[in-house]
Short mmCIF file of C-alpha atoms and ligand atoms in Angstrom, two decimals:
data_model
loop_
_atom_site.label_atom_id
_atom_site.label_comp_id
_atom_site.label_asym_id
_atom_site.label_seq_id
_atom_site.Cartn_x
_atom_site.Cartn_y
_atom_site.Cartn_z
CA UNK A 1 -0.04 0.18 0.25
CA UNK A 2 0.86 3.34 -0.60
CA UNK A 3 0.35 6.29 2.29
CA UNK A 4 0.09 9.72 2.25
CA UNK A 5 -0.09 10.98 6.15
CA UNK A 6 -0.74 14.44 6.51
CA UNK A 7 0.34 17.14 9.39
CA UNK A 8 4.31 18.08 11.01
CA UNK A 9 4.82 18.00 15.02
CA UNK A 10 5.38 14.86 16.91
CA UNK A 11 1.92 12.99 16.67
CA UNK A 12 2.89 12.60 13.31
CA UNK A 13 6.03 11.70 13.07
CA UNK A 14 4.91 8.93 15.30
CA UNK A 15 2.67 8.30 12.82
CA UNK A 16 4.58 7.93 10.31
CA UNK A 17 6.94 5.91 12.41
CA UNK A 18 4.64 3.47 13.13
CA UNK A 19 2.95 3.13 10.09
CA UNK A 20 5.89 2.16 7.87
CA UNK A 21 6.60 -0.73 10.37
CA UNK A 22 4.24 -1.75 8.41
CA UNK A 23 4.20 -5.54 6.38
CA UNK A 24 1.34 -3.78 3.80
CA UNK A 25 3.26 -0.36 3.43
CA UNK A 26 5.92 -0.18 0.80
CA UNK A 27 5.71 3.71 -0.12
CA UNK A 28 5.17 6.99 2.41
CA UNK A 29 4.71 10.45 2.29
CA UNK A 30 3.74 13.22 4.45
CA UNK A 31 2.84 16.67 3.54
CA UNK A 32 4.01 19.06 5.06
CA UNK A 33 6.62 16.53 7.47
CA UNK A 34 9.65 17.53 9.51
CA UNK A 35 13.00 16.42 9.75
CA UNK A 36 13.26 12.85 11.56
CA UNK A 37 10.27 11.88 8.89
CA UNK A 38 12.12 12.11 6.20
CA UNK A 39 14.55 9.90 8.57
CA UNK A 40 12.36 7.58 8.44
CA UNK A 41 12.87 4.40 6.18
CA UNK A 42 9.31 1.59 4.73
CA UNK A 43 10.63 -1.10 6.86
CA UNK A 44 9.09 -3.64 3.24
CA UNK A 45 10.54 -2.01 1.11
CA UNK A 46 14.02 0.61 2.30
CA UNK A 47 12.15 3.43 0.78
CA UNK A 48 12.20 6.47 2.22
CA UNK A 49 9.80 8.57 3.07
CA UNK A 50 9.08 11.54 0.83
CA UNK A 51 7.93 14.96 2.86
CA UNK A 52 5.97 16.97 0.19
CA UNK A 53 5.30 20.44 0.79
CA UNK A 54 2.16 21.08 1.23
CA UNK A 55 0.62 22.73 4.32
CA UNK A 56 -1.69 20.46 6.10
CA UNK A 57 -4.44 23.13 5.97
CA UNK A 58 -4.28 23.62 1.92
CA UNK A 59 -6.21 21.16 0.26
CA UNK A 60 -6.89 21.95 -2.96
CA UNK A 61 -3.21 21.36 -3.21
CA UNK A 62 -3.38 18.13 -0.83
CA UNK A 63 -6.42 17.45 -3.25
CA UNK A 64 -3.86 17.48 -6.17
CA UNK A 65 -1.15 15.84 -4.55
CA UNK A 66 -3.62 12.59 -4.18
CA UNK A 67 -5.07 12.53 -7.23
CA UNK A 68 -1.97 12.26 -8.20
CA UNK A 69 -0.23 9.76 -6.60
CA UNK A 70 -3.79 8.28 -5.62
CA UNK A 71 -2.65 7.14 -2.14
CA UNK A 72 -4.32 4.52 -1.23
CA UNK A 73 -5.14 5.46 1.97
CA UNK A 74 -4.44 9.17 3.63
CA UNK A 75 -3.93 9.63 7.36
CA UNK A 76 -4.71 13.04 8.88
CA UNK A 77 -2.96 13.71 12.16
CA UNK A 78 -3.65 17.40 12.63
CA UNK A 79 -7.47 18.72 14.19
CA UNK A 80 -7.47 21.78 11.53
CA UNK A 81 -7.73 19.80 8.06
CA UNK A 82 -10.50 17.91 9.49
CA UNK A 83 -12.53 20.75 11.12
CA UNK A 84 -13.32 22.61 7.23
CA UNK A 85 -13.56 19.23 5.70
CA UNK A 86 -10.53 17.17 4.22
CA UNK A 87 -12.40 14.13 4.45
CA UNK A 88 -15.87 14.74 3.07
CA UNK A 89 -13.44 16.35 -0.04
CA UNK A 90 -10.82 13.50 -0.36
CA UNK A 91 -13.41 10.72 -0.07
CA UNK A 92 -15.79 13.34 -2.77
CA UNK A 93 -12.94 13.10 -5.49
CA UNK A 94 -12.73 8.71 -4.76
CA UNK A 95 -9.56 8.51 -2.04
CA UNK A 96 -9.92 6.81 0.76
CA UNK A 97 -8.97 7.98 3.80
CA UNK A 98 -8.97 8.29 8.00
CA UNK A 99 -10.27 10.70 10.32
CA UNK A 100 -14.24 12.00 10.63
CA UNK A 101 -16.10 13.80 8.64
CA UNK A 102 -16.62 17.91 8.82
CA UNK A 103 -19.72 16.99 11.14
CA UNK A 104 -18.15 14.52 13.38
CA UNK A 105 -15.15 16.64 13.66
CA UNK A 106 -17.34 19.59 14.89
CA UNK A 107 -16.93 17.38 18.27
CA UNK A 108 -13.39 19.59 18.66
CA UNK A 109 -13.62 22.82 16.31
CA UNK A 110 -17.41 23.51 18.43
CA UNK A 111 -17.01 22.97 21.87
CA UNK A 112 -20.18 24.34 22.11
CA UNK A 113 -21.55 21.95 20.25
CA UNK A 114 -19.54 19.35 22.09
CA UNK A 115 -21.32 20.25 25.50
CA UNK A 116 -24.93 20.66 24.46
CA UNK A 117 -24.47 17.40 22.95
CA UNK A 118 -22.73 15.74 26.36
CA UNK A 119 -25.99 17.67 27.85
CA UNK A 120 -28.81 15.96 25.24
CA UNK A 121 -27.08 12.31 25.68
CA UNK A 122 -26.29 12.15 29.13
CA UNK A 123 -22.56 12.76 28.82
CA UNK A 124 -21.23 13.42 32.14
CA UNK A 125 -19.19 16.93 32.17
CA UNK A 126 -19.22 20.27 34.52
CA UNK A 127 -22.22 22.52 35.51
CA UNK A 128 -22.14 24.42 31.96
CA UNK A 129 -24.14 27.16 29.82
CA UNK A 130 -23.37 28.61 26.46
CA UNK A 131 -23.97 32.22 25.25
CA UNK A 132 -23.21 34.41 22.70
CA UNK A 133 -25.04 37.46 24.88
CA UNK A 134 -21.99 39.47 27.64
CA UNK A 135 -24.71 40.13 30.79
CA UNK A 136 -26.04 36.43 30.74
CA UNK A 137 -22.83 35.53 30.83
CA UNK A 138 -21.85 37.43 33.03
CA UNK A 139 -25.04 37.06 35.38
CA UNK A 140 -23.73 32.31 35.62
CA UNK A 141 -20.30 32.78 36.29
CA UNK A 142 -21.66 35.20 39.71
CA UNK A 143 -23.63 31.75 40.21
CA UNK A 144 -20.32 29.89 40.52
CA UNK A 145 -18.47 32.21 42.30
CA UNK A 146 -16.36 32.43 39.62
CA UNK A 147 -15.13 30.08 40.34
CA UNK A 148 -15.13 28.15 36.43
CA UNK A 149 -13.33 28.16 32.58
CA UNK A 150 -14.48 30.27 30.14
CA UNK A 151 -14.00 28.28 26.82
CA UNK A 152 -14.18 30.17 23.30
CA UNK A 153 -16.43 28.15 20.99
CA UNK A 154 -14.34 27.39 18.25
CA UNK A 155 -10.90 26.59 16.99
CA UNK A 156 -7.87 28.93 19.11
CA UNK A 157 -4.79 26.92 19.74
CA UNK A 158 -5.40 25.96 23.08
CA UNK A 159 -5.33 29.10 24.28
CA UNK A 160 -9.12 29.27 23.88
CA UNK A 161 -9.51 28.06 28.09
CA UNK A 162 -9.50 31.04 30.76
CA UNK A 163 -9.20 29.39 34.24
CA UNK A 164 -10.86 31.67 36.38
CA UNK A 165 -11.05 31.81 40.04
CA UNK A 166 -13.13 34.73 41.30
CA UNK A 167 -15.70 37.02 39.14
CA UNK A 168 -13.61 39.38 38.36
CA UNK A 169 -11.54 37.15 36.81
CA UNK A 170 -14.01 35.62 35.23
CA UNK A 171 -16.50 38.93 33.83
CA UNK A 172 -12.78 40.00 32.30
CA UNK A 173 -12.36 36.44 30.56
CA UNK A 174 -15.72 36.92 29.22
CA UNK A 175 -15.39 40.34 27.54
CA UNK A 176 -11.91 39.66 26.10
CA UNK A 177 -13.73 36.35 23.74
CA UNK A 178 -17.26 38.57 23.62
CA UNK A 179 -17.23 41.16 23.57
CA UNK A 180 -12.70 42.81 22.20
CA UNK A 181 -13.24 39.00 20.11
CA UNK A 182 -9.67 38.29 21.69
CA UNK A 183 -10.64 34.65 19.20
CA UNK A 184 -12.01 36.51 16.95
CA UNK A 185 -15.18 34.63 15.53
CA UNK A 186 -14.12 31.18 16.78
CA UNK A 187 -15.11 33.15 20.07
CA UNK A 188 -18.35 34.84 18.85
CA UNK A 189 -19.38 32.02 21.20
CA UNK A 190 -18.60 31.25 24.56
CA UNK A 191 -18.73 28.24 26.43
CA UNK A 192 -18.55 28.45 30.49
CA UNK A 193 -18.48 25.25 32.78
CA UNK A 194 -17.75 25.01 36.43
CA UNK A 195 -14.09 24.48 37.38
CA UNK A 196 -14.16 21.02 38.63
CA UNK A 197 -11.19 19.72 40.74
CA UNK A 198 -9.50 16.49 39.96
CA UNK A 199 -6.59 14.26 38.28
CA UNK A 200 -7.03 15.10 35.14
CA UNK A 201 -6.49 12.35 32.04
CA UNK A 202 -6.01 11.94 28.45
CA UNK A 203 -8.54 8.72 27.43
CA UNK A 204 -8.36 7.63 23.30
CA UNK A 205 -10.89 5.26 21.31
CA UNK A 206 -10.10 4.36 17.69
CA UNK A 207 -14.12 5.06 16.46
CA UNK A 208 -15.87 2.98 13.28
CA UNK A 209 -19.31 5.20 13.41
CA UNK A 210 -20.83 2.00 15.73
CA UNK A 211 -18.01 0.45 18.70
CA UNK A 212 -15.90 2.48 19.68
CA UNK A 213 -12.28 0.29 21.08
CA UNK A 214 -10.91 2.23 24.03
CA UNK A 215 -7.29 3.02 24.16
CA UNK A 216 -4.84 2.02 27.90
CA UNK A 217 -4.74 6.00 29.82
CA UNK A 218 -2.19 8.23 29.63
CA UNK A 219 -1.76 11.97 31.39
CA UNK A 220 -0.66 15.02 29.53
CA UNK A 221 1.97 17.77 31.45
CA UNK A 222 -0.05 21.16 30.00
CA UNK A 223 1.44 23.31 31.53
CA UNK A 224 5.27 24.85 30.34
CA UNK A 225 7.18 24.93 34.07
CA UNK A 226 7.62 22.10 36.16
CA UNK A 227 5.06 21.27 39.01
CA UNK A 228 2.28 22.63 36.73
CA UNK A 229 3.17 25.84 36.78
CA UNK A 230 3.59 28.58 33.97
CA UNK A 231 1.31 28.64 30.79
CA UNK A 232 -0.65 26.49 28.65
CA UNK A 233 1.09 24.43 26.01
CA UNK A 234 -0.07 22.12 23.50
CA UNK A 235 1.86 19.14 25.57
CA UNK A 236 4.92 19.25 27.30
CA UNK A 237 5.34 15.44 27.98
CA UNK A 238 3.09 12.77 28.61
CA UNK A 239 3.65 8.75 29.84
CA UNK A 240 1.29 6.05 29.29
CA UNK A 241 -0.07 4.19 31.58
CA UNK A 242 -1.38 6.30 34.47
CA UNK A 243 -2.03 4.51 37.32
CA UNK A 244 -5.10 6.85 38.79
CA UNK A 245 -7.47 4.47 37.49
CA UNK A 246 -7.39 0.29 37.66
CA UNK A 247 -7.79 -1.77 34.21
CA UNK A 248 -11.68 -2.47 35.79
CA UNK A 249 -12.22 1.21 36.81
CA UNK A 250 -10.78 2.87 33.38
CA UNK A 251 -13.47 0.27 31.51
CA UNK A 252 -16.43 1.62 33.77
CA UNK A 253 -15.21 5.23 32.78
CA UNK A 254 -14.49 4.59 28.74
CA UNK A 255 -18.00 2.92 29.18
CA UNK A 256 -19.55 5.71 31.17
CA UNK A 257 -18.40 8.51 28.34
CA UNK A 258 -18.45 5.78 25.17
CA UNK A 259 -22.61 4.32 25.83
CA UNK A 260 -23.93 7.28 25.39
CA UNK A 261 -21.73 9.16 23.28
CA UNK A 262 -22.55 6.33 20.84
CA UNK A 263 -26.06 6.47 20.89
CA UNK A 264 -25.90 10.53 21.06
CA UNK A 265 -24.19 9.86 17.81
CA UNK A 266 -26.65 7.89 16.05
CA UNK A 267 -29.28 9.10 17.02
CA UNK A 268 -27.66 12.61 15.07
CA UNK A 269 -26.40 10.74 11.93
CA UNK A 270 -22.81 11.24 13.26
CA UNK A 271 -20.61 8.97 12.10
CA UNK A 272 -17.55 9.38 13.24
CA UNK A 273 -14.56 7.34 11.69
CA UNK A 274 -11.56 8.62 14.03
CA UNK A 275 -9.92 8.82 17.36
CA UNK A 276 -11.99 10.39 20.17
CA UNK A 277 -10.03 12.48 23.03
CA UNK A 278 -12.14 12.95 25.53
CA UNK A 279 -10.33 14.97 27.45
CA UNK A 280 -11.17 13.81 31.27
CA UNK A 281 -11.36 14.47 35.06
CA UNK A 282 -11.61 12.53 38.21
CA UNK A 283 -13.70 14.34 39.98
CA UNK A 284 -14.64 12.96 44.21
CA UNK A 285 -18.38 12.60 41.88
CA UNK A 286 -16.87 10.51 39.07
CA UNK A 287 -15.27 11.22 35.93
CA UNK A 288 -16.22 14.34 33.11
CA UNK A 289 -15.49 14.96 29.95
CA UNK A 290 -13.65 19.04 29.81
CA UNK A 291 -13.93 18.15 26.56
CA UNK A 292 -13.33 16.37 23.31
CA UNK A 293 -10.73 16.15 20.76
CA UNK A 294 -11.68 14.50 16.77
CA UNK A 295 -7.46 13.46 17.00
CA UNK A 296 -4.86 11.95 19.09
CA UNK A 297 -3.12 13.60 21.51
CA UNK A 298 0.40 15.32 20.46
CA UNK A 299 2.41 14.14 23.05
CA UNK A 300 -0.21 10.59 23.83
CA UNK A 301 0.34 9.61 20.06
CA UNK A 302 4.02 9.07 20.94
CA UNK A 303 3.16 7.71 24.31
CA UNK A 304 0.96 5.02 22.92
CA UNK A 305 2.23 3.84 19.75
CA UNK A 306 5.82 3.28 21.59
CA UNK A 307 3.31 1.62 23.01
CA UNK A 308 1.07 -0.54 20.40
CA UNK A 309 1.65 -3.27 19.53
CA UNK A 310 -1.48 -4.37 16.58
CA UNK A 311 -0.62 -3.30 13.24
CA UNK A 312 -1.95 0.26 13.01
CA UNK A 313 -2.85 0.58 8.47
CA UNK A 314 -5.20 -2.91 9.57
CA UNK A 315 -6.70 -0.84 12.43
CA UNK A 316 -7.66 2.71 10.77
CA UNK A 317 -8.63 -0.12 7.88
CA UNK A 318 -11.22 -1.07 9.96
CA UNK A 319 -11.90 2.59 11.29
CA UNK A 320 -13.43 3.43 8.17
CA UNK A 321 -14.69 -0.01 6.79
CA UNK A 322 -17.24 -0.39 11.10
CA UNK A 323 -15.30 -3.46 11.50
CA UNK A 324 -14.21 -2.43 14.33
CA UNK A 325 -15.20 -5.18 16.89
CA UNK A 326 -13.92 -8.04 15.07
CA UNK A 327 -10.59 -6.48 15.91
CA UNK A 328 -8.67 -6.56 19.62
CA UNK A 329 -6.22 -3.85 20.24
CA UNK A 330 -2.75 -5.51 21.55
CA UNK A 331 -0.90 -2.94 23.85
CA UNK A 332 2.72 -3.87 24.89
CA UNK A 333 2.71 -3.97 29.31
CA UNK A 334 5.57 -1.78 28.91
CA UNK A 335 5.43 1.78 29.90
CA UNK A 336 6.58 5.19 27.97
CA UNK A 337 7.22 8.44 28.49
CA UNK A 338 8.12 11.31 26.57
CA UNK A 339 9.84 14.42 26.82
CA UNK A 340 9.03 17.57 24.87
CA UNK A 341 11.89 19.56 24.65
CA UNK A 342 10.80 22.79 23.55
CA UNK A 343 12.76 26.28 22.05
CA UNK A 344 13.61 29.26 24.45
CA UNK A 345 10.42 31.53 24.92
CA UNK A 346 7.76 28.66 23.82
CA UNK A 347 4.94 28.89 24.47
CA UNK A 348 5.05 32.74 23.59
CA UNK A 349 7.67 34.05 21.01
CA UNK A 350 11.17 31.72 19.70
CA UNK A 351 13.60 31.73 17.66
CA UNK A 352 14.47 29.51 14.36
CA UNK A 353 17.09 27.72 12.84
CA UNK A 354 19.29 26.21 15.92
CA UNK A 355 20.85 23.81 15.23
CA UNK A 356 20.30 20.03 16.81
CA UNK A 357 23.31 18.12 18.35
CA UNK A 358 23.36 14.50 19.64
CA UNK A 359 20.50 13.43 17.87
CA UNK A 360 23.06 10.29 16.15
CA UNK A 361 23.46 9.01 20.25
CA UNK A 362 20.74 9.28 20.75
CA UNK A 363 19.44 7.12 17.80
CA UNK A 364 22.46 4.86 18.90
CA UNK A 365 19.79 4.16 21.88
CA UNK A 366 17.30 0.95 22.67
CA UNK A 367 13.99 1.35 23.24
CA UNK A 368 14.31 5.20 22.53
CA UNK A 369 12.96 7.27 20.11
CA UNK A 370 13.18 10.32 19.97
CA UNK A 371 10.17 12.12 17.87
CA UNK A 372 10.59 15.36 15.65
CA UNK A 373 8.39 18.04 16.11
CA UNK A 374 9.61 21.31 15.17
CA UNK A 375 12.17 20.35 12.92
CA UNK A 376 14.03 21.47 9.61
CA UNK A 377 16.75 20.26 7.35
CA UNK A 378 19.38 23.49 7.59
CA UNK A 379 18.65 26.03 4.96
CA UNK A 380 22.19 27.11 3.15
CA UNK A 381 24.20 24.08 2.38
CA UNK A 382 27.05 25.73 4.60
CA UNK A 383 25.51 24.77 7.66
CA UNK A 384 26.66 21.37 8.80
CA UNK A 385 24.16 19.38 8.10
CA UNK A 386 22.59 19.22 11.87
CA UNK A 387 18.57 19.80 12.04
CA UNK A 388 17.42 23.04 12.94
CA UNK A 389 15.11 24.17 15.74
CA UNK A 390 11.12 25.35 13.95
CA UNK A 391 8.77 25.07 16.01
CA UNK A 392 8.22 25.98 19.47
CA UNK A 393 8.01 22.23 20.50
CA UNK A 394 10.97 20.98 18.78
CA UNK A 395 11.57 17.02 19.60
CA UNK A 396 9.48 14.24 21.81
CA UNK A 397 12.26 11.92 23.97
CA UNK A 398 10.07 9.02 23.99
CA UNK A 399 11.55 5.48 25.57
CA UNK A 400 10.44 2.63 27.33
CA UNK A 401 10.84 -0.67 29.67
CA UNK A 402 8.98 -2.25 31.89
CA UNK A 403 8.72 0.05 34.47
CA UNK A 404 7.38 3.72 35.28
CA UNK A 405 11.17 4.73 36.88
CA UNK A 406 12.86 3.01 34.37
CA UNK A 407 11.23 4.38 31.36
CA UNK A 408 11.45 7.87 32.78
CA UNK A 409 15.06 7.58 33.74
CA UNK A 410 15.74 6.01 29.89
CA UNK A 411 14.00 9.33 28.91
CA UNK A 412 15.72 12.01 31.09
CA UNK A 413 19.01 9.87 29.99
CA UNK A 414 18.47 10.90 25.94
CA UNK A 415 17.55 14.33 26.58
CA UNK A 416 20.66 15.19 28.27
CA UNK A 417 22.79 13.75 25.29
CA UNK A 418 20.17 16.60 23.08
CA UNK A 419 21.42 20.32 23.22
CA UNK A 420 20.47 23.04 21.46
CA UNK A 421 20.06 26.99 21.76
CA UNK A 422 17.95 28.18 24.37
CA UNK A 423 16.58 24.19 24.79
CA UNK A 424 14.39 23.54 27.89
CA UNK A 425 11.89 20.79 28.75
CA UNK A 426 10.24 19.89 32.41
CA UNK A 427 12.22 18.12 34.48
CA UNK A 428 8.95 17.08 36.53
CA UNK A 429 6.96 14.78 33.36
CA UNK A 430 5.23 11.24 34.52
CA UNK A 431 6.32 12.31 37.78
CA UNK A 432 2.61 12.30 39.60
CA UNK A 433 2.67 8.84 38.90
CA UNK A 434 5.90 7.25 40.55
CA UNK A 435 5.71 5.23 43.49
CA UNK A 436 5.23 6.95 46.90
CA UNK A 437 4.47 10.20 45.28
CA UNK A 438 0.80 9.04 43.76
CA UNK A 439 -2.52 11.13 44.76
CA UNK A 440 -5.82 10.18 45.22
CA UNK A 441 -8.00 10.64 42.02
CA UNK A 442 -8.60 14.03 43.65
CA UNK A 443 -5.36 15.42 42.77
CA UNK A 444 -3.88 16.21 46.48
CA UNK A 445 -0.94 13.77 47.89
CA UNK A 446 -1.84 10.61 48.81
CA UNK A 447 -2.28 9.79 52.59
CA UNK A 448 1.29 7.85 53.62
CA UNK A 449 0.40 4.34 53.58
CA UNK A 450 2.58 1.75 55.68
P1 LIG B 501 -10.05 22.32 27.24
O1 LIG B 501 -9.31 22.90 25.46
O2 LIG B 501 -10.99 22.63 27.18
O3 LIG B 501 -9.13 20.73 27.45
O4 LIG B 501 -9.47 23.05 28.49
C1 LIG B 501 -7.66 23.71 28.77
C2 LIG B 501 -7.31 23.09 29.92
O5 LIG B 501 -8.12 23.04 30.72
C3 LIG B 501 -7.65 21.63 30.33
O6 LIG B 501 -6.58 20.31 29.93
C4 LIG B 501 -7.87 21.41 31.60
O7 LIG B 501 -6.42 21.79 32.07
C5 LIG B 501 -8.25 23.67 32.20
N1 LIG B 501 -10.24 22.67 31.66
C6 LIG B 501 -10.81 23.01 31.10
N2 LIG B 501 -11.89 22.58 31.25
C7 LIG B 501 -11.96 22.95 32.72
C8 LIG B 501 -12.79 22.87 34.18
N3 LIG B 501 -14.23 23.25 33.31
N4 LIG B 501 -12.26 22.74 34.85
C9 LIG B 501 -10.85 22.66 34.63
N5 LIG B 501 -10.54 22.97 34.37
C10 LIG B 501 -10.59 22.66 33.12
#
């Protein structure tokens, strides 16, 4: 099979790496890809993965390319092309593509849609309401004592959520979104949820329109600094499994969310083929969905795919064909840890073009894989041939082992061998899950046990 993968981040590098191992695959393209993706080879044919210089949002050019090369399957990584209907467009042109169509991608593209859907179908979520009127929104936050999450309706690069702990903060957030239009049309409507306390985990389920197959647990680290301080980012690291739910609790949590979700989709004729990724808060009153994403998490993908034993091409085919009920997802018992190394200044503005050293040495380490995110090949031939930084999140250094402490040590061992000017990373990825440090499910440190 010949595959086209769309996207350029760490998630897409992990997807390409895993798909390239499938015995079904003979040739691969990635649009636009990055320096790490360009170094991957298809296991069966030995051919290099070819990066094609077309942006993930440039639907007309992607369609032209796919019409010309006729890939047997296109796999979409990021949310934006899904939200604007790349799946519908490719299908209309007779091209096989994996991911939710535009209607199904609304679960991520519109928080208002998602919140109302959850309420219509009894999916456990925060107390919430949706607004386009400032005064009504201000009245609602007073009922919550100002303790709330104010969210723009549309996609806002992960920046459209403001956490408020007072009426003043909430009023400011409402004004910023509805009056000053800080997020443009994405913020014409907002969702306000009560502030939930607890441990946050990421769930992922592969769906085919009728069946949803739940992945193991994972946990992301959204804030830029150790101890969950500083600004929100796309994600500074992840690990899987996250030991805050037993297998039976995970199954029960999945059941509480996915059963009503599947029934709701059937009732509303939403044929969701792709990954549903609910962000979930484990509260004292049980799990509650904060939001739905309609694609793989980044960096959750890096830890999931280094644990997945099943053939990913076969899973995507079953997701398109509606035959997931006949397939079991197989996972290794290892623990994976991914530490994101970012550019100085991220998540604010940052410089690009810094040469990255140490990658060749790390490539020799066992059970370790560096997934590239914001990297590029050096532009000028006069430079050394080292890859250079080209984004905020630069690398996702991932390692796996039988235990969490060993996987964590291996990931940080590799991180310490890599350097570029201004590199920064969190030193406490997966620290909450270390034996002795595990908080209870409500987020507070566990009582000492003998
Ligand atoms: P979202 O994009 O909706 O997942 O929000 C981004 C982040 O904001 C989440 O990962 C949570 O850490 C936080 N968050 C969102 N909604 C809430 C809420 N209702 N209560 C507490 N924290 C929240």
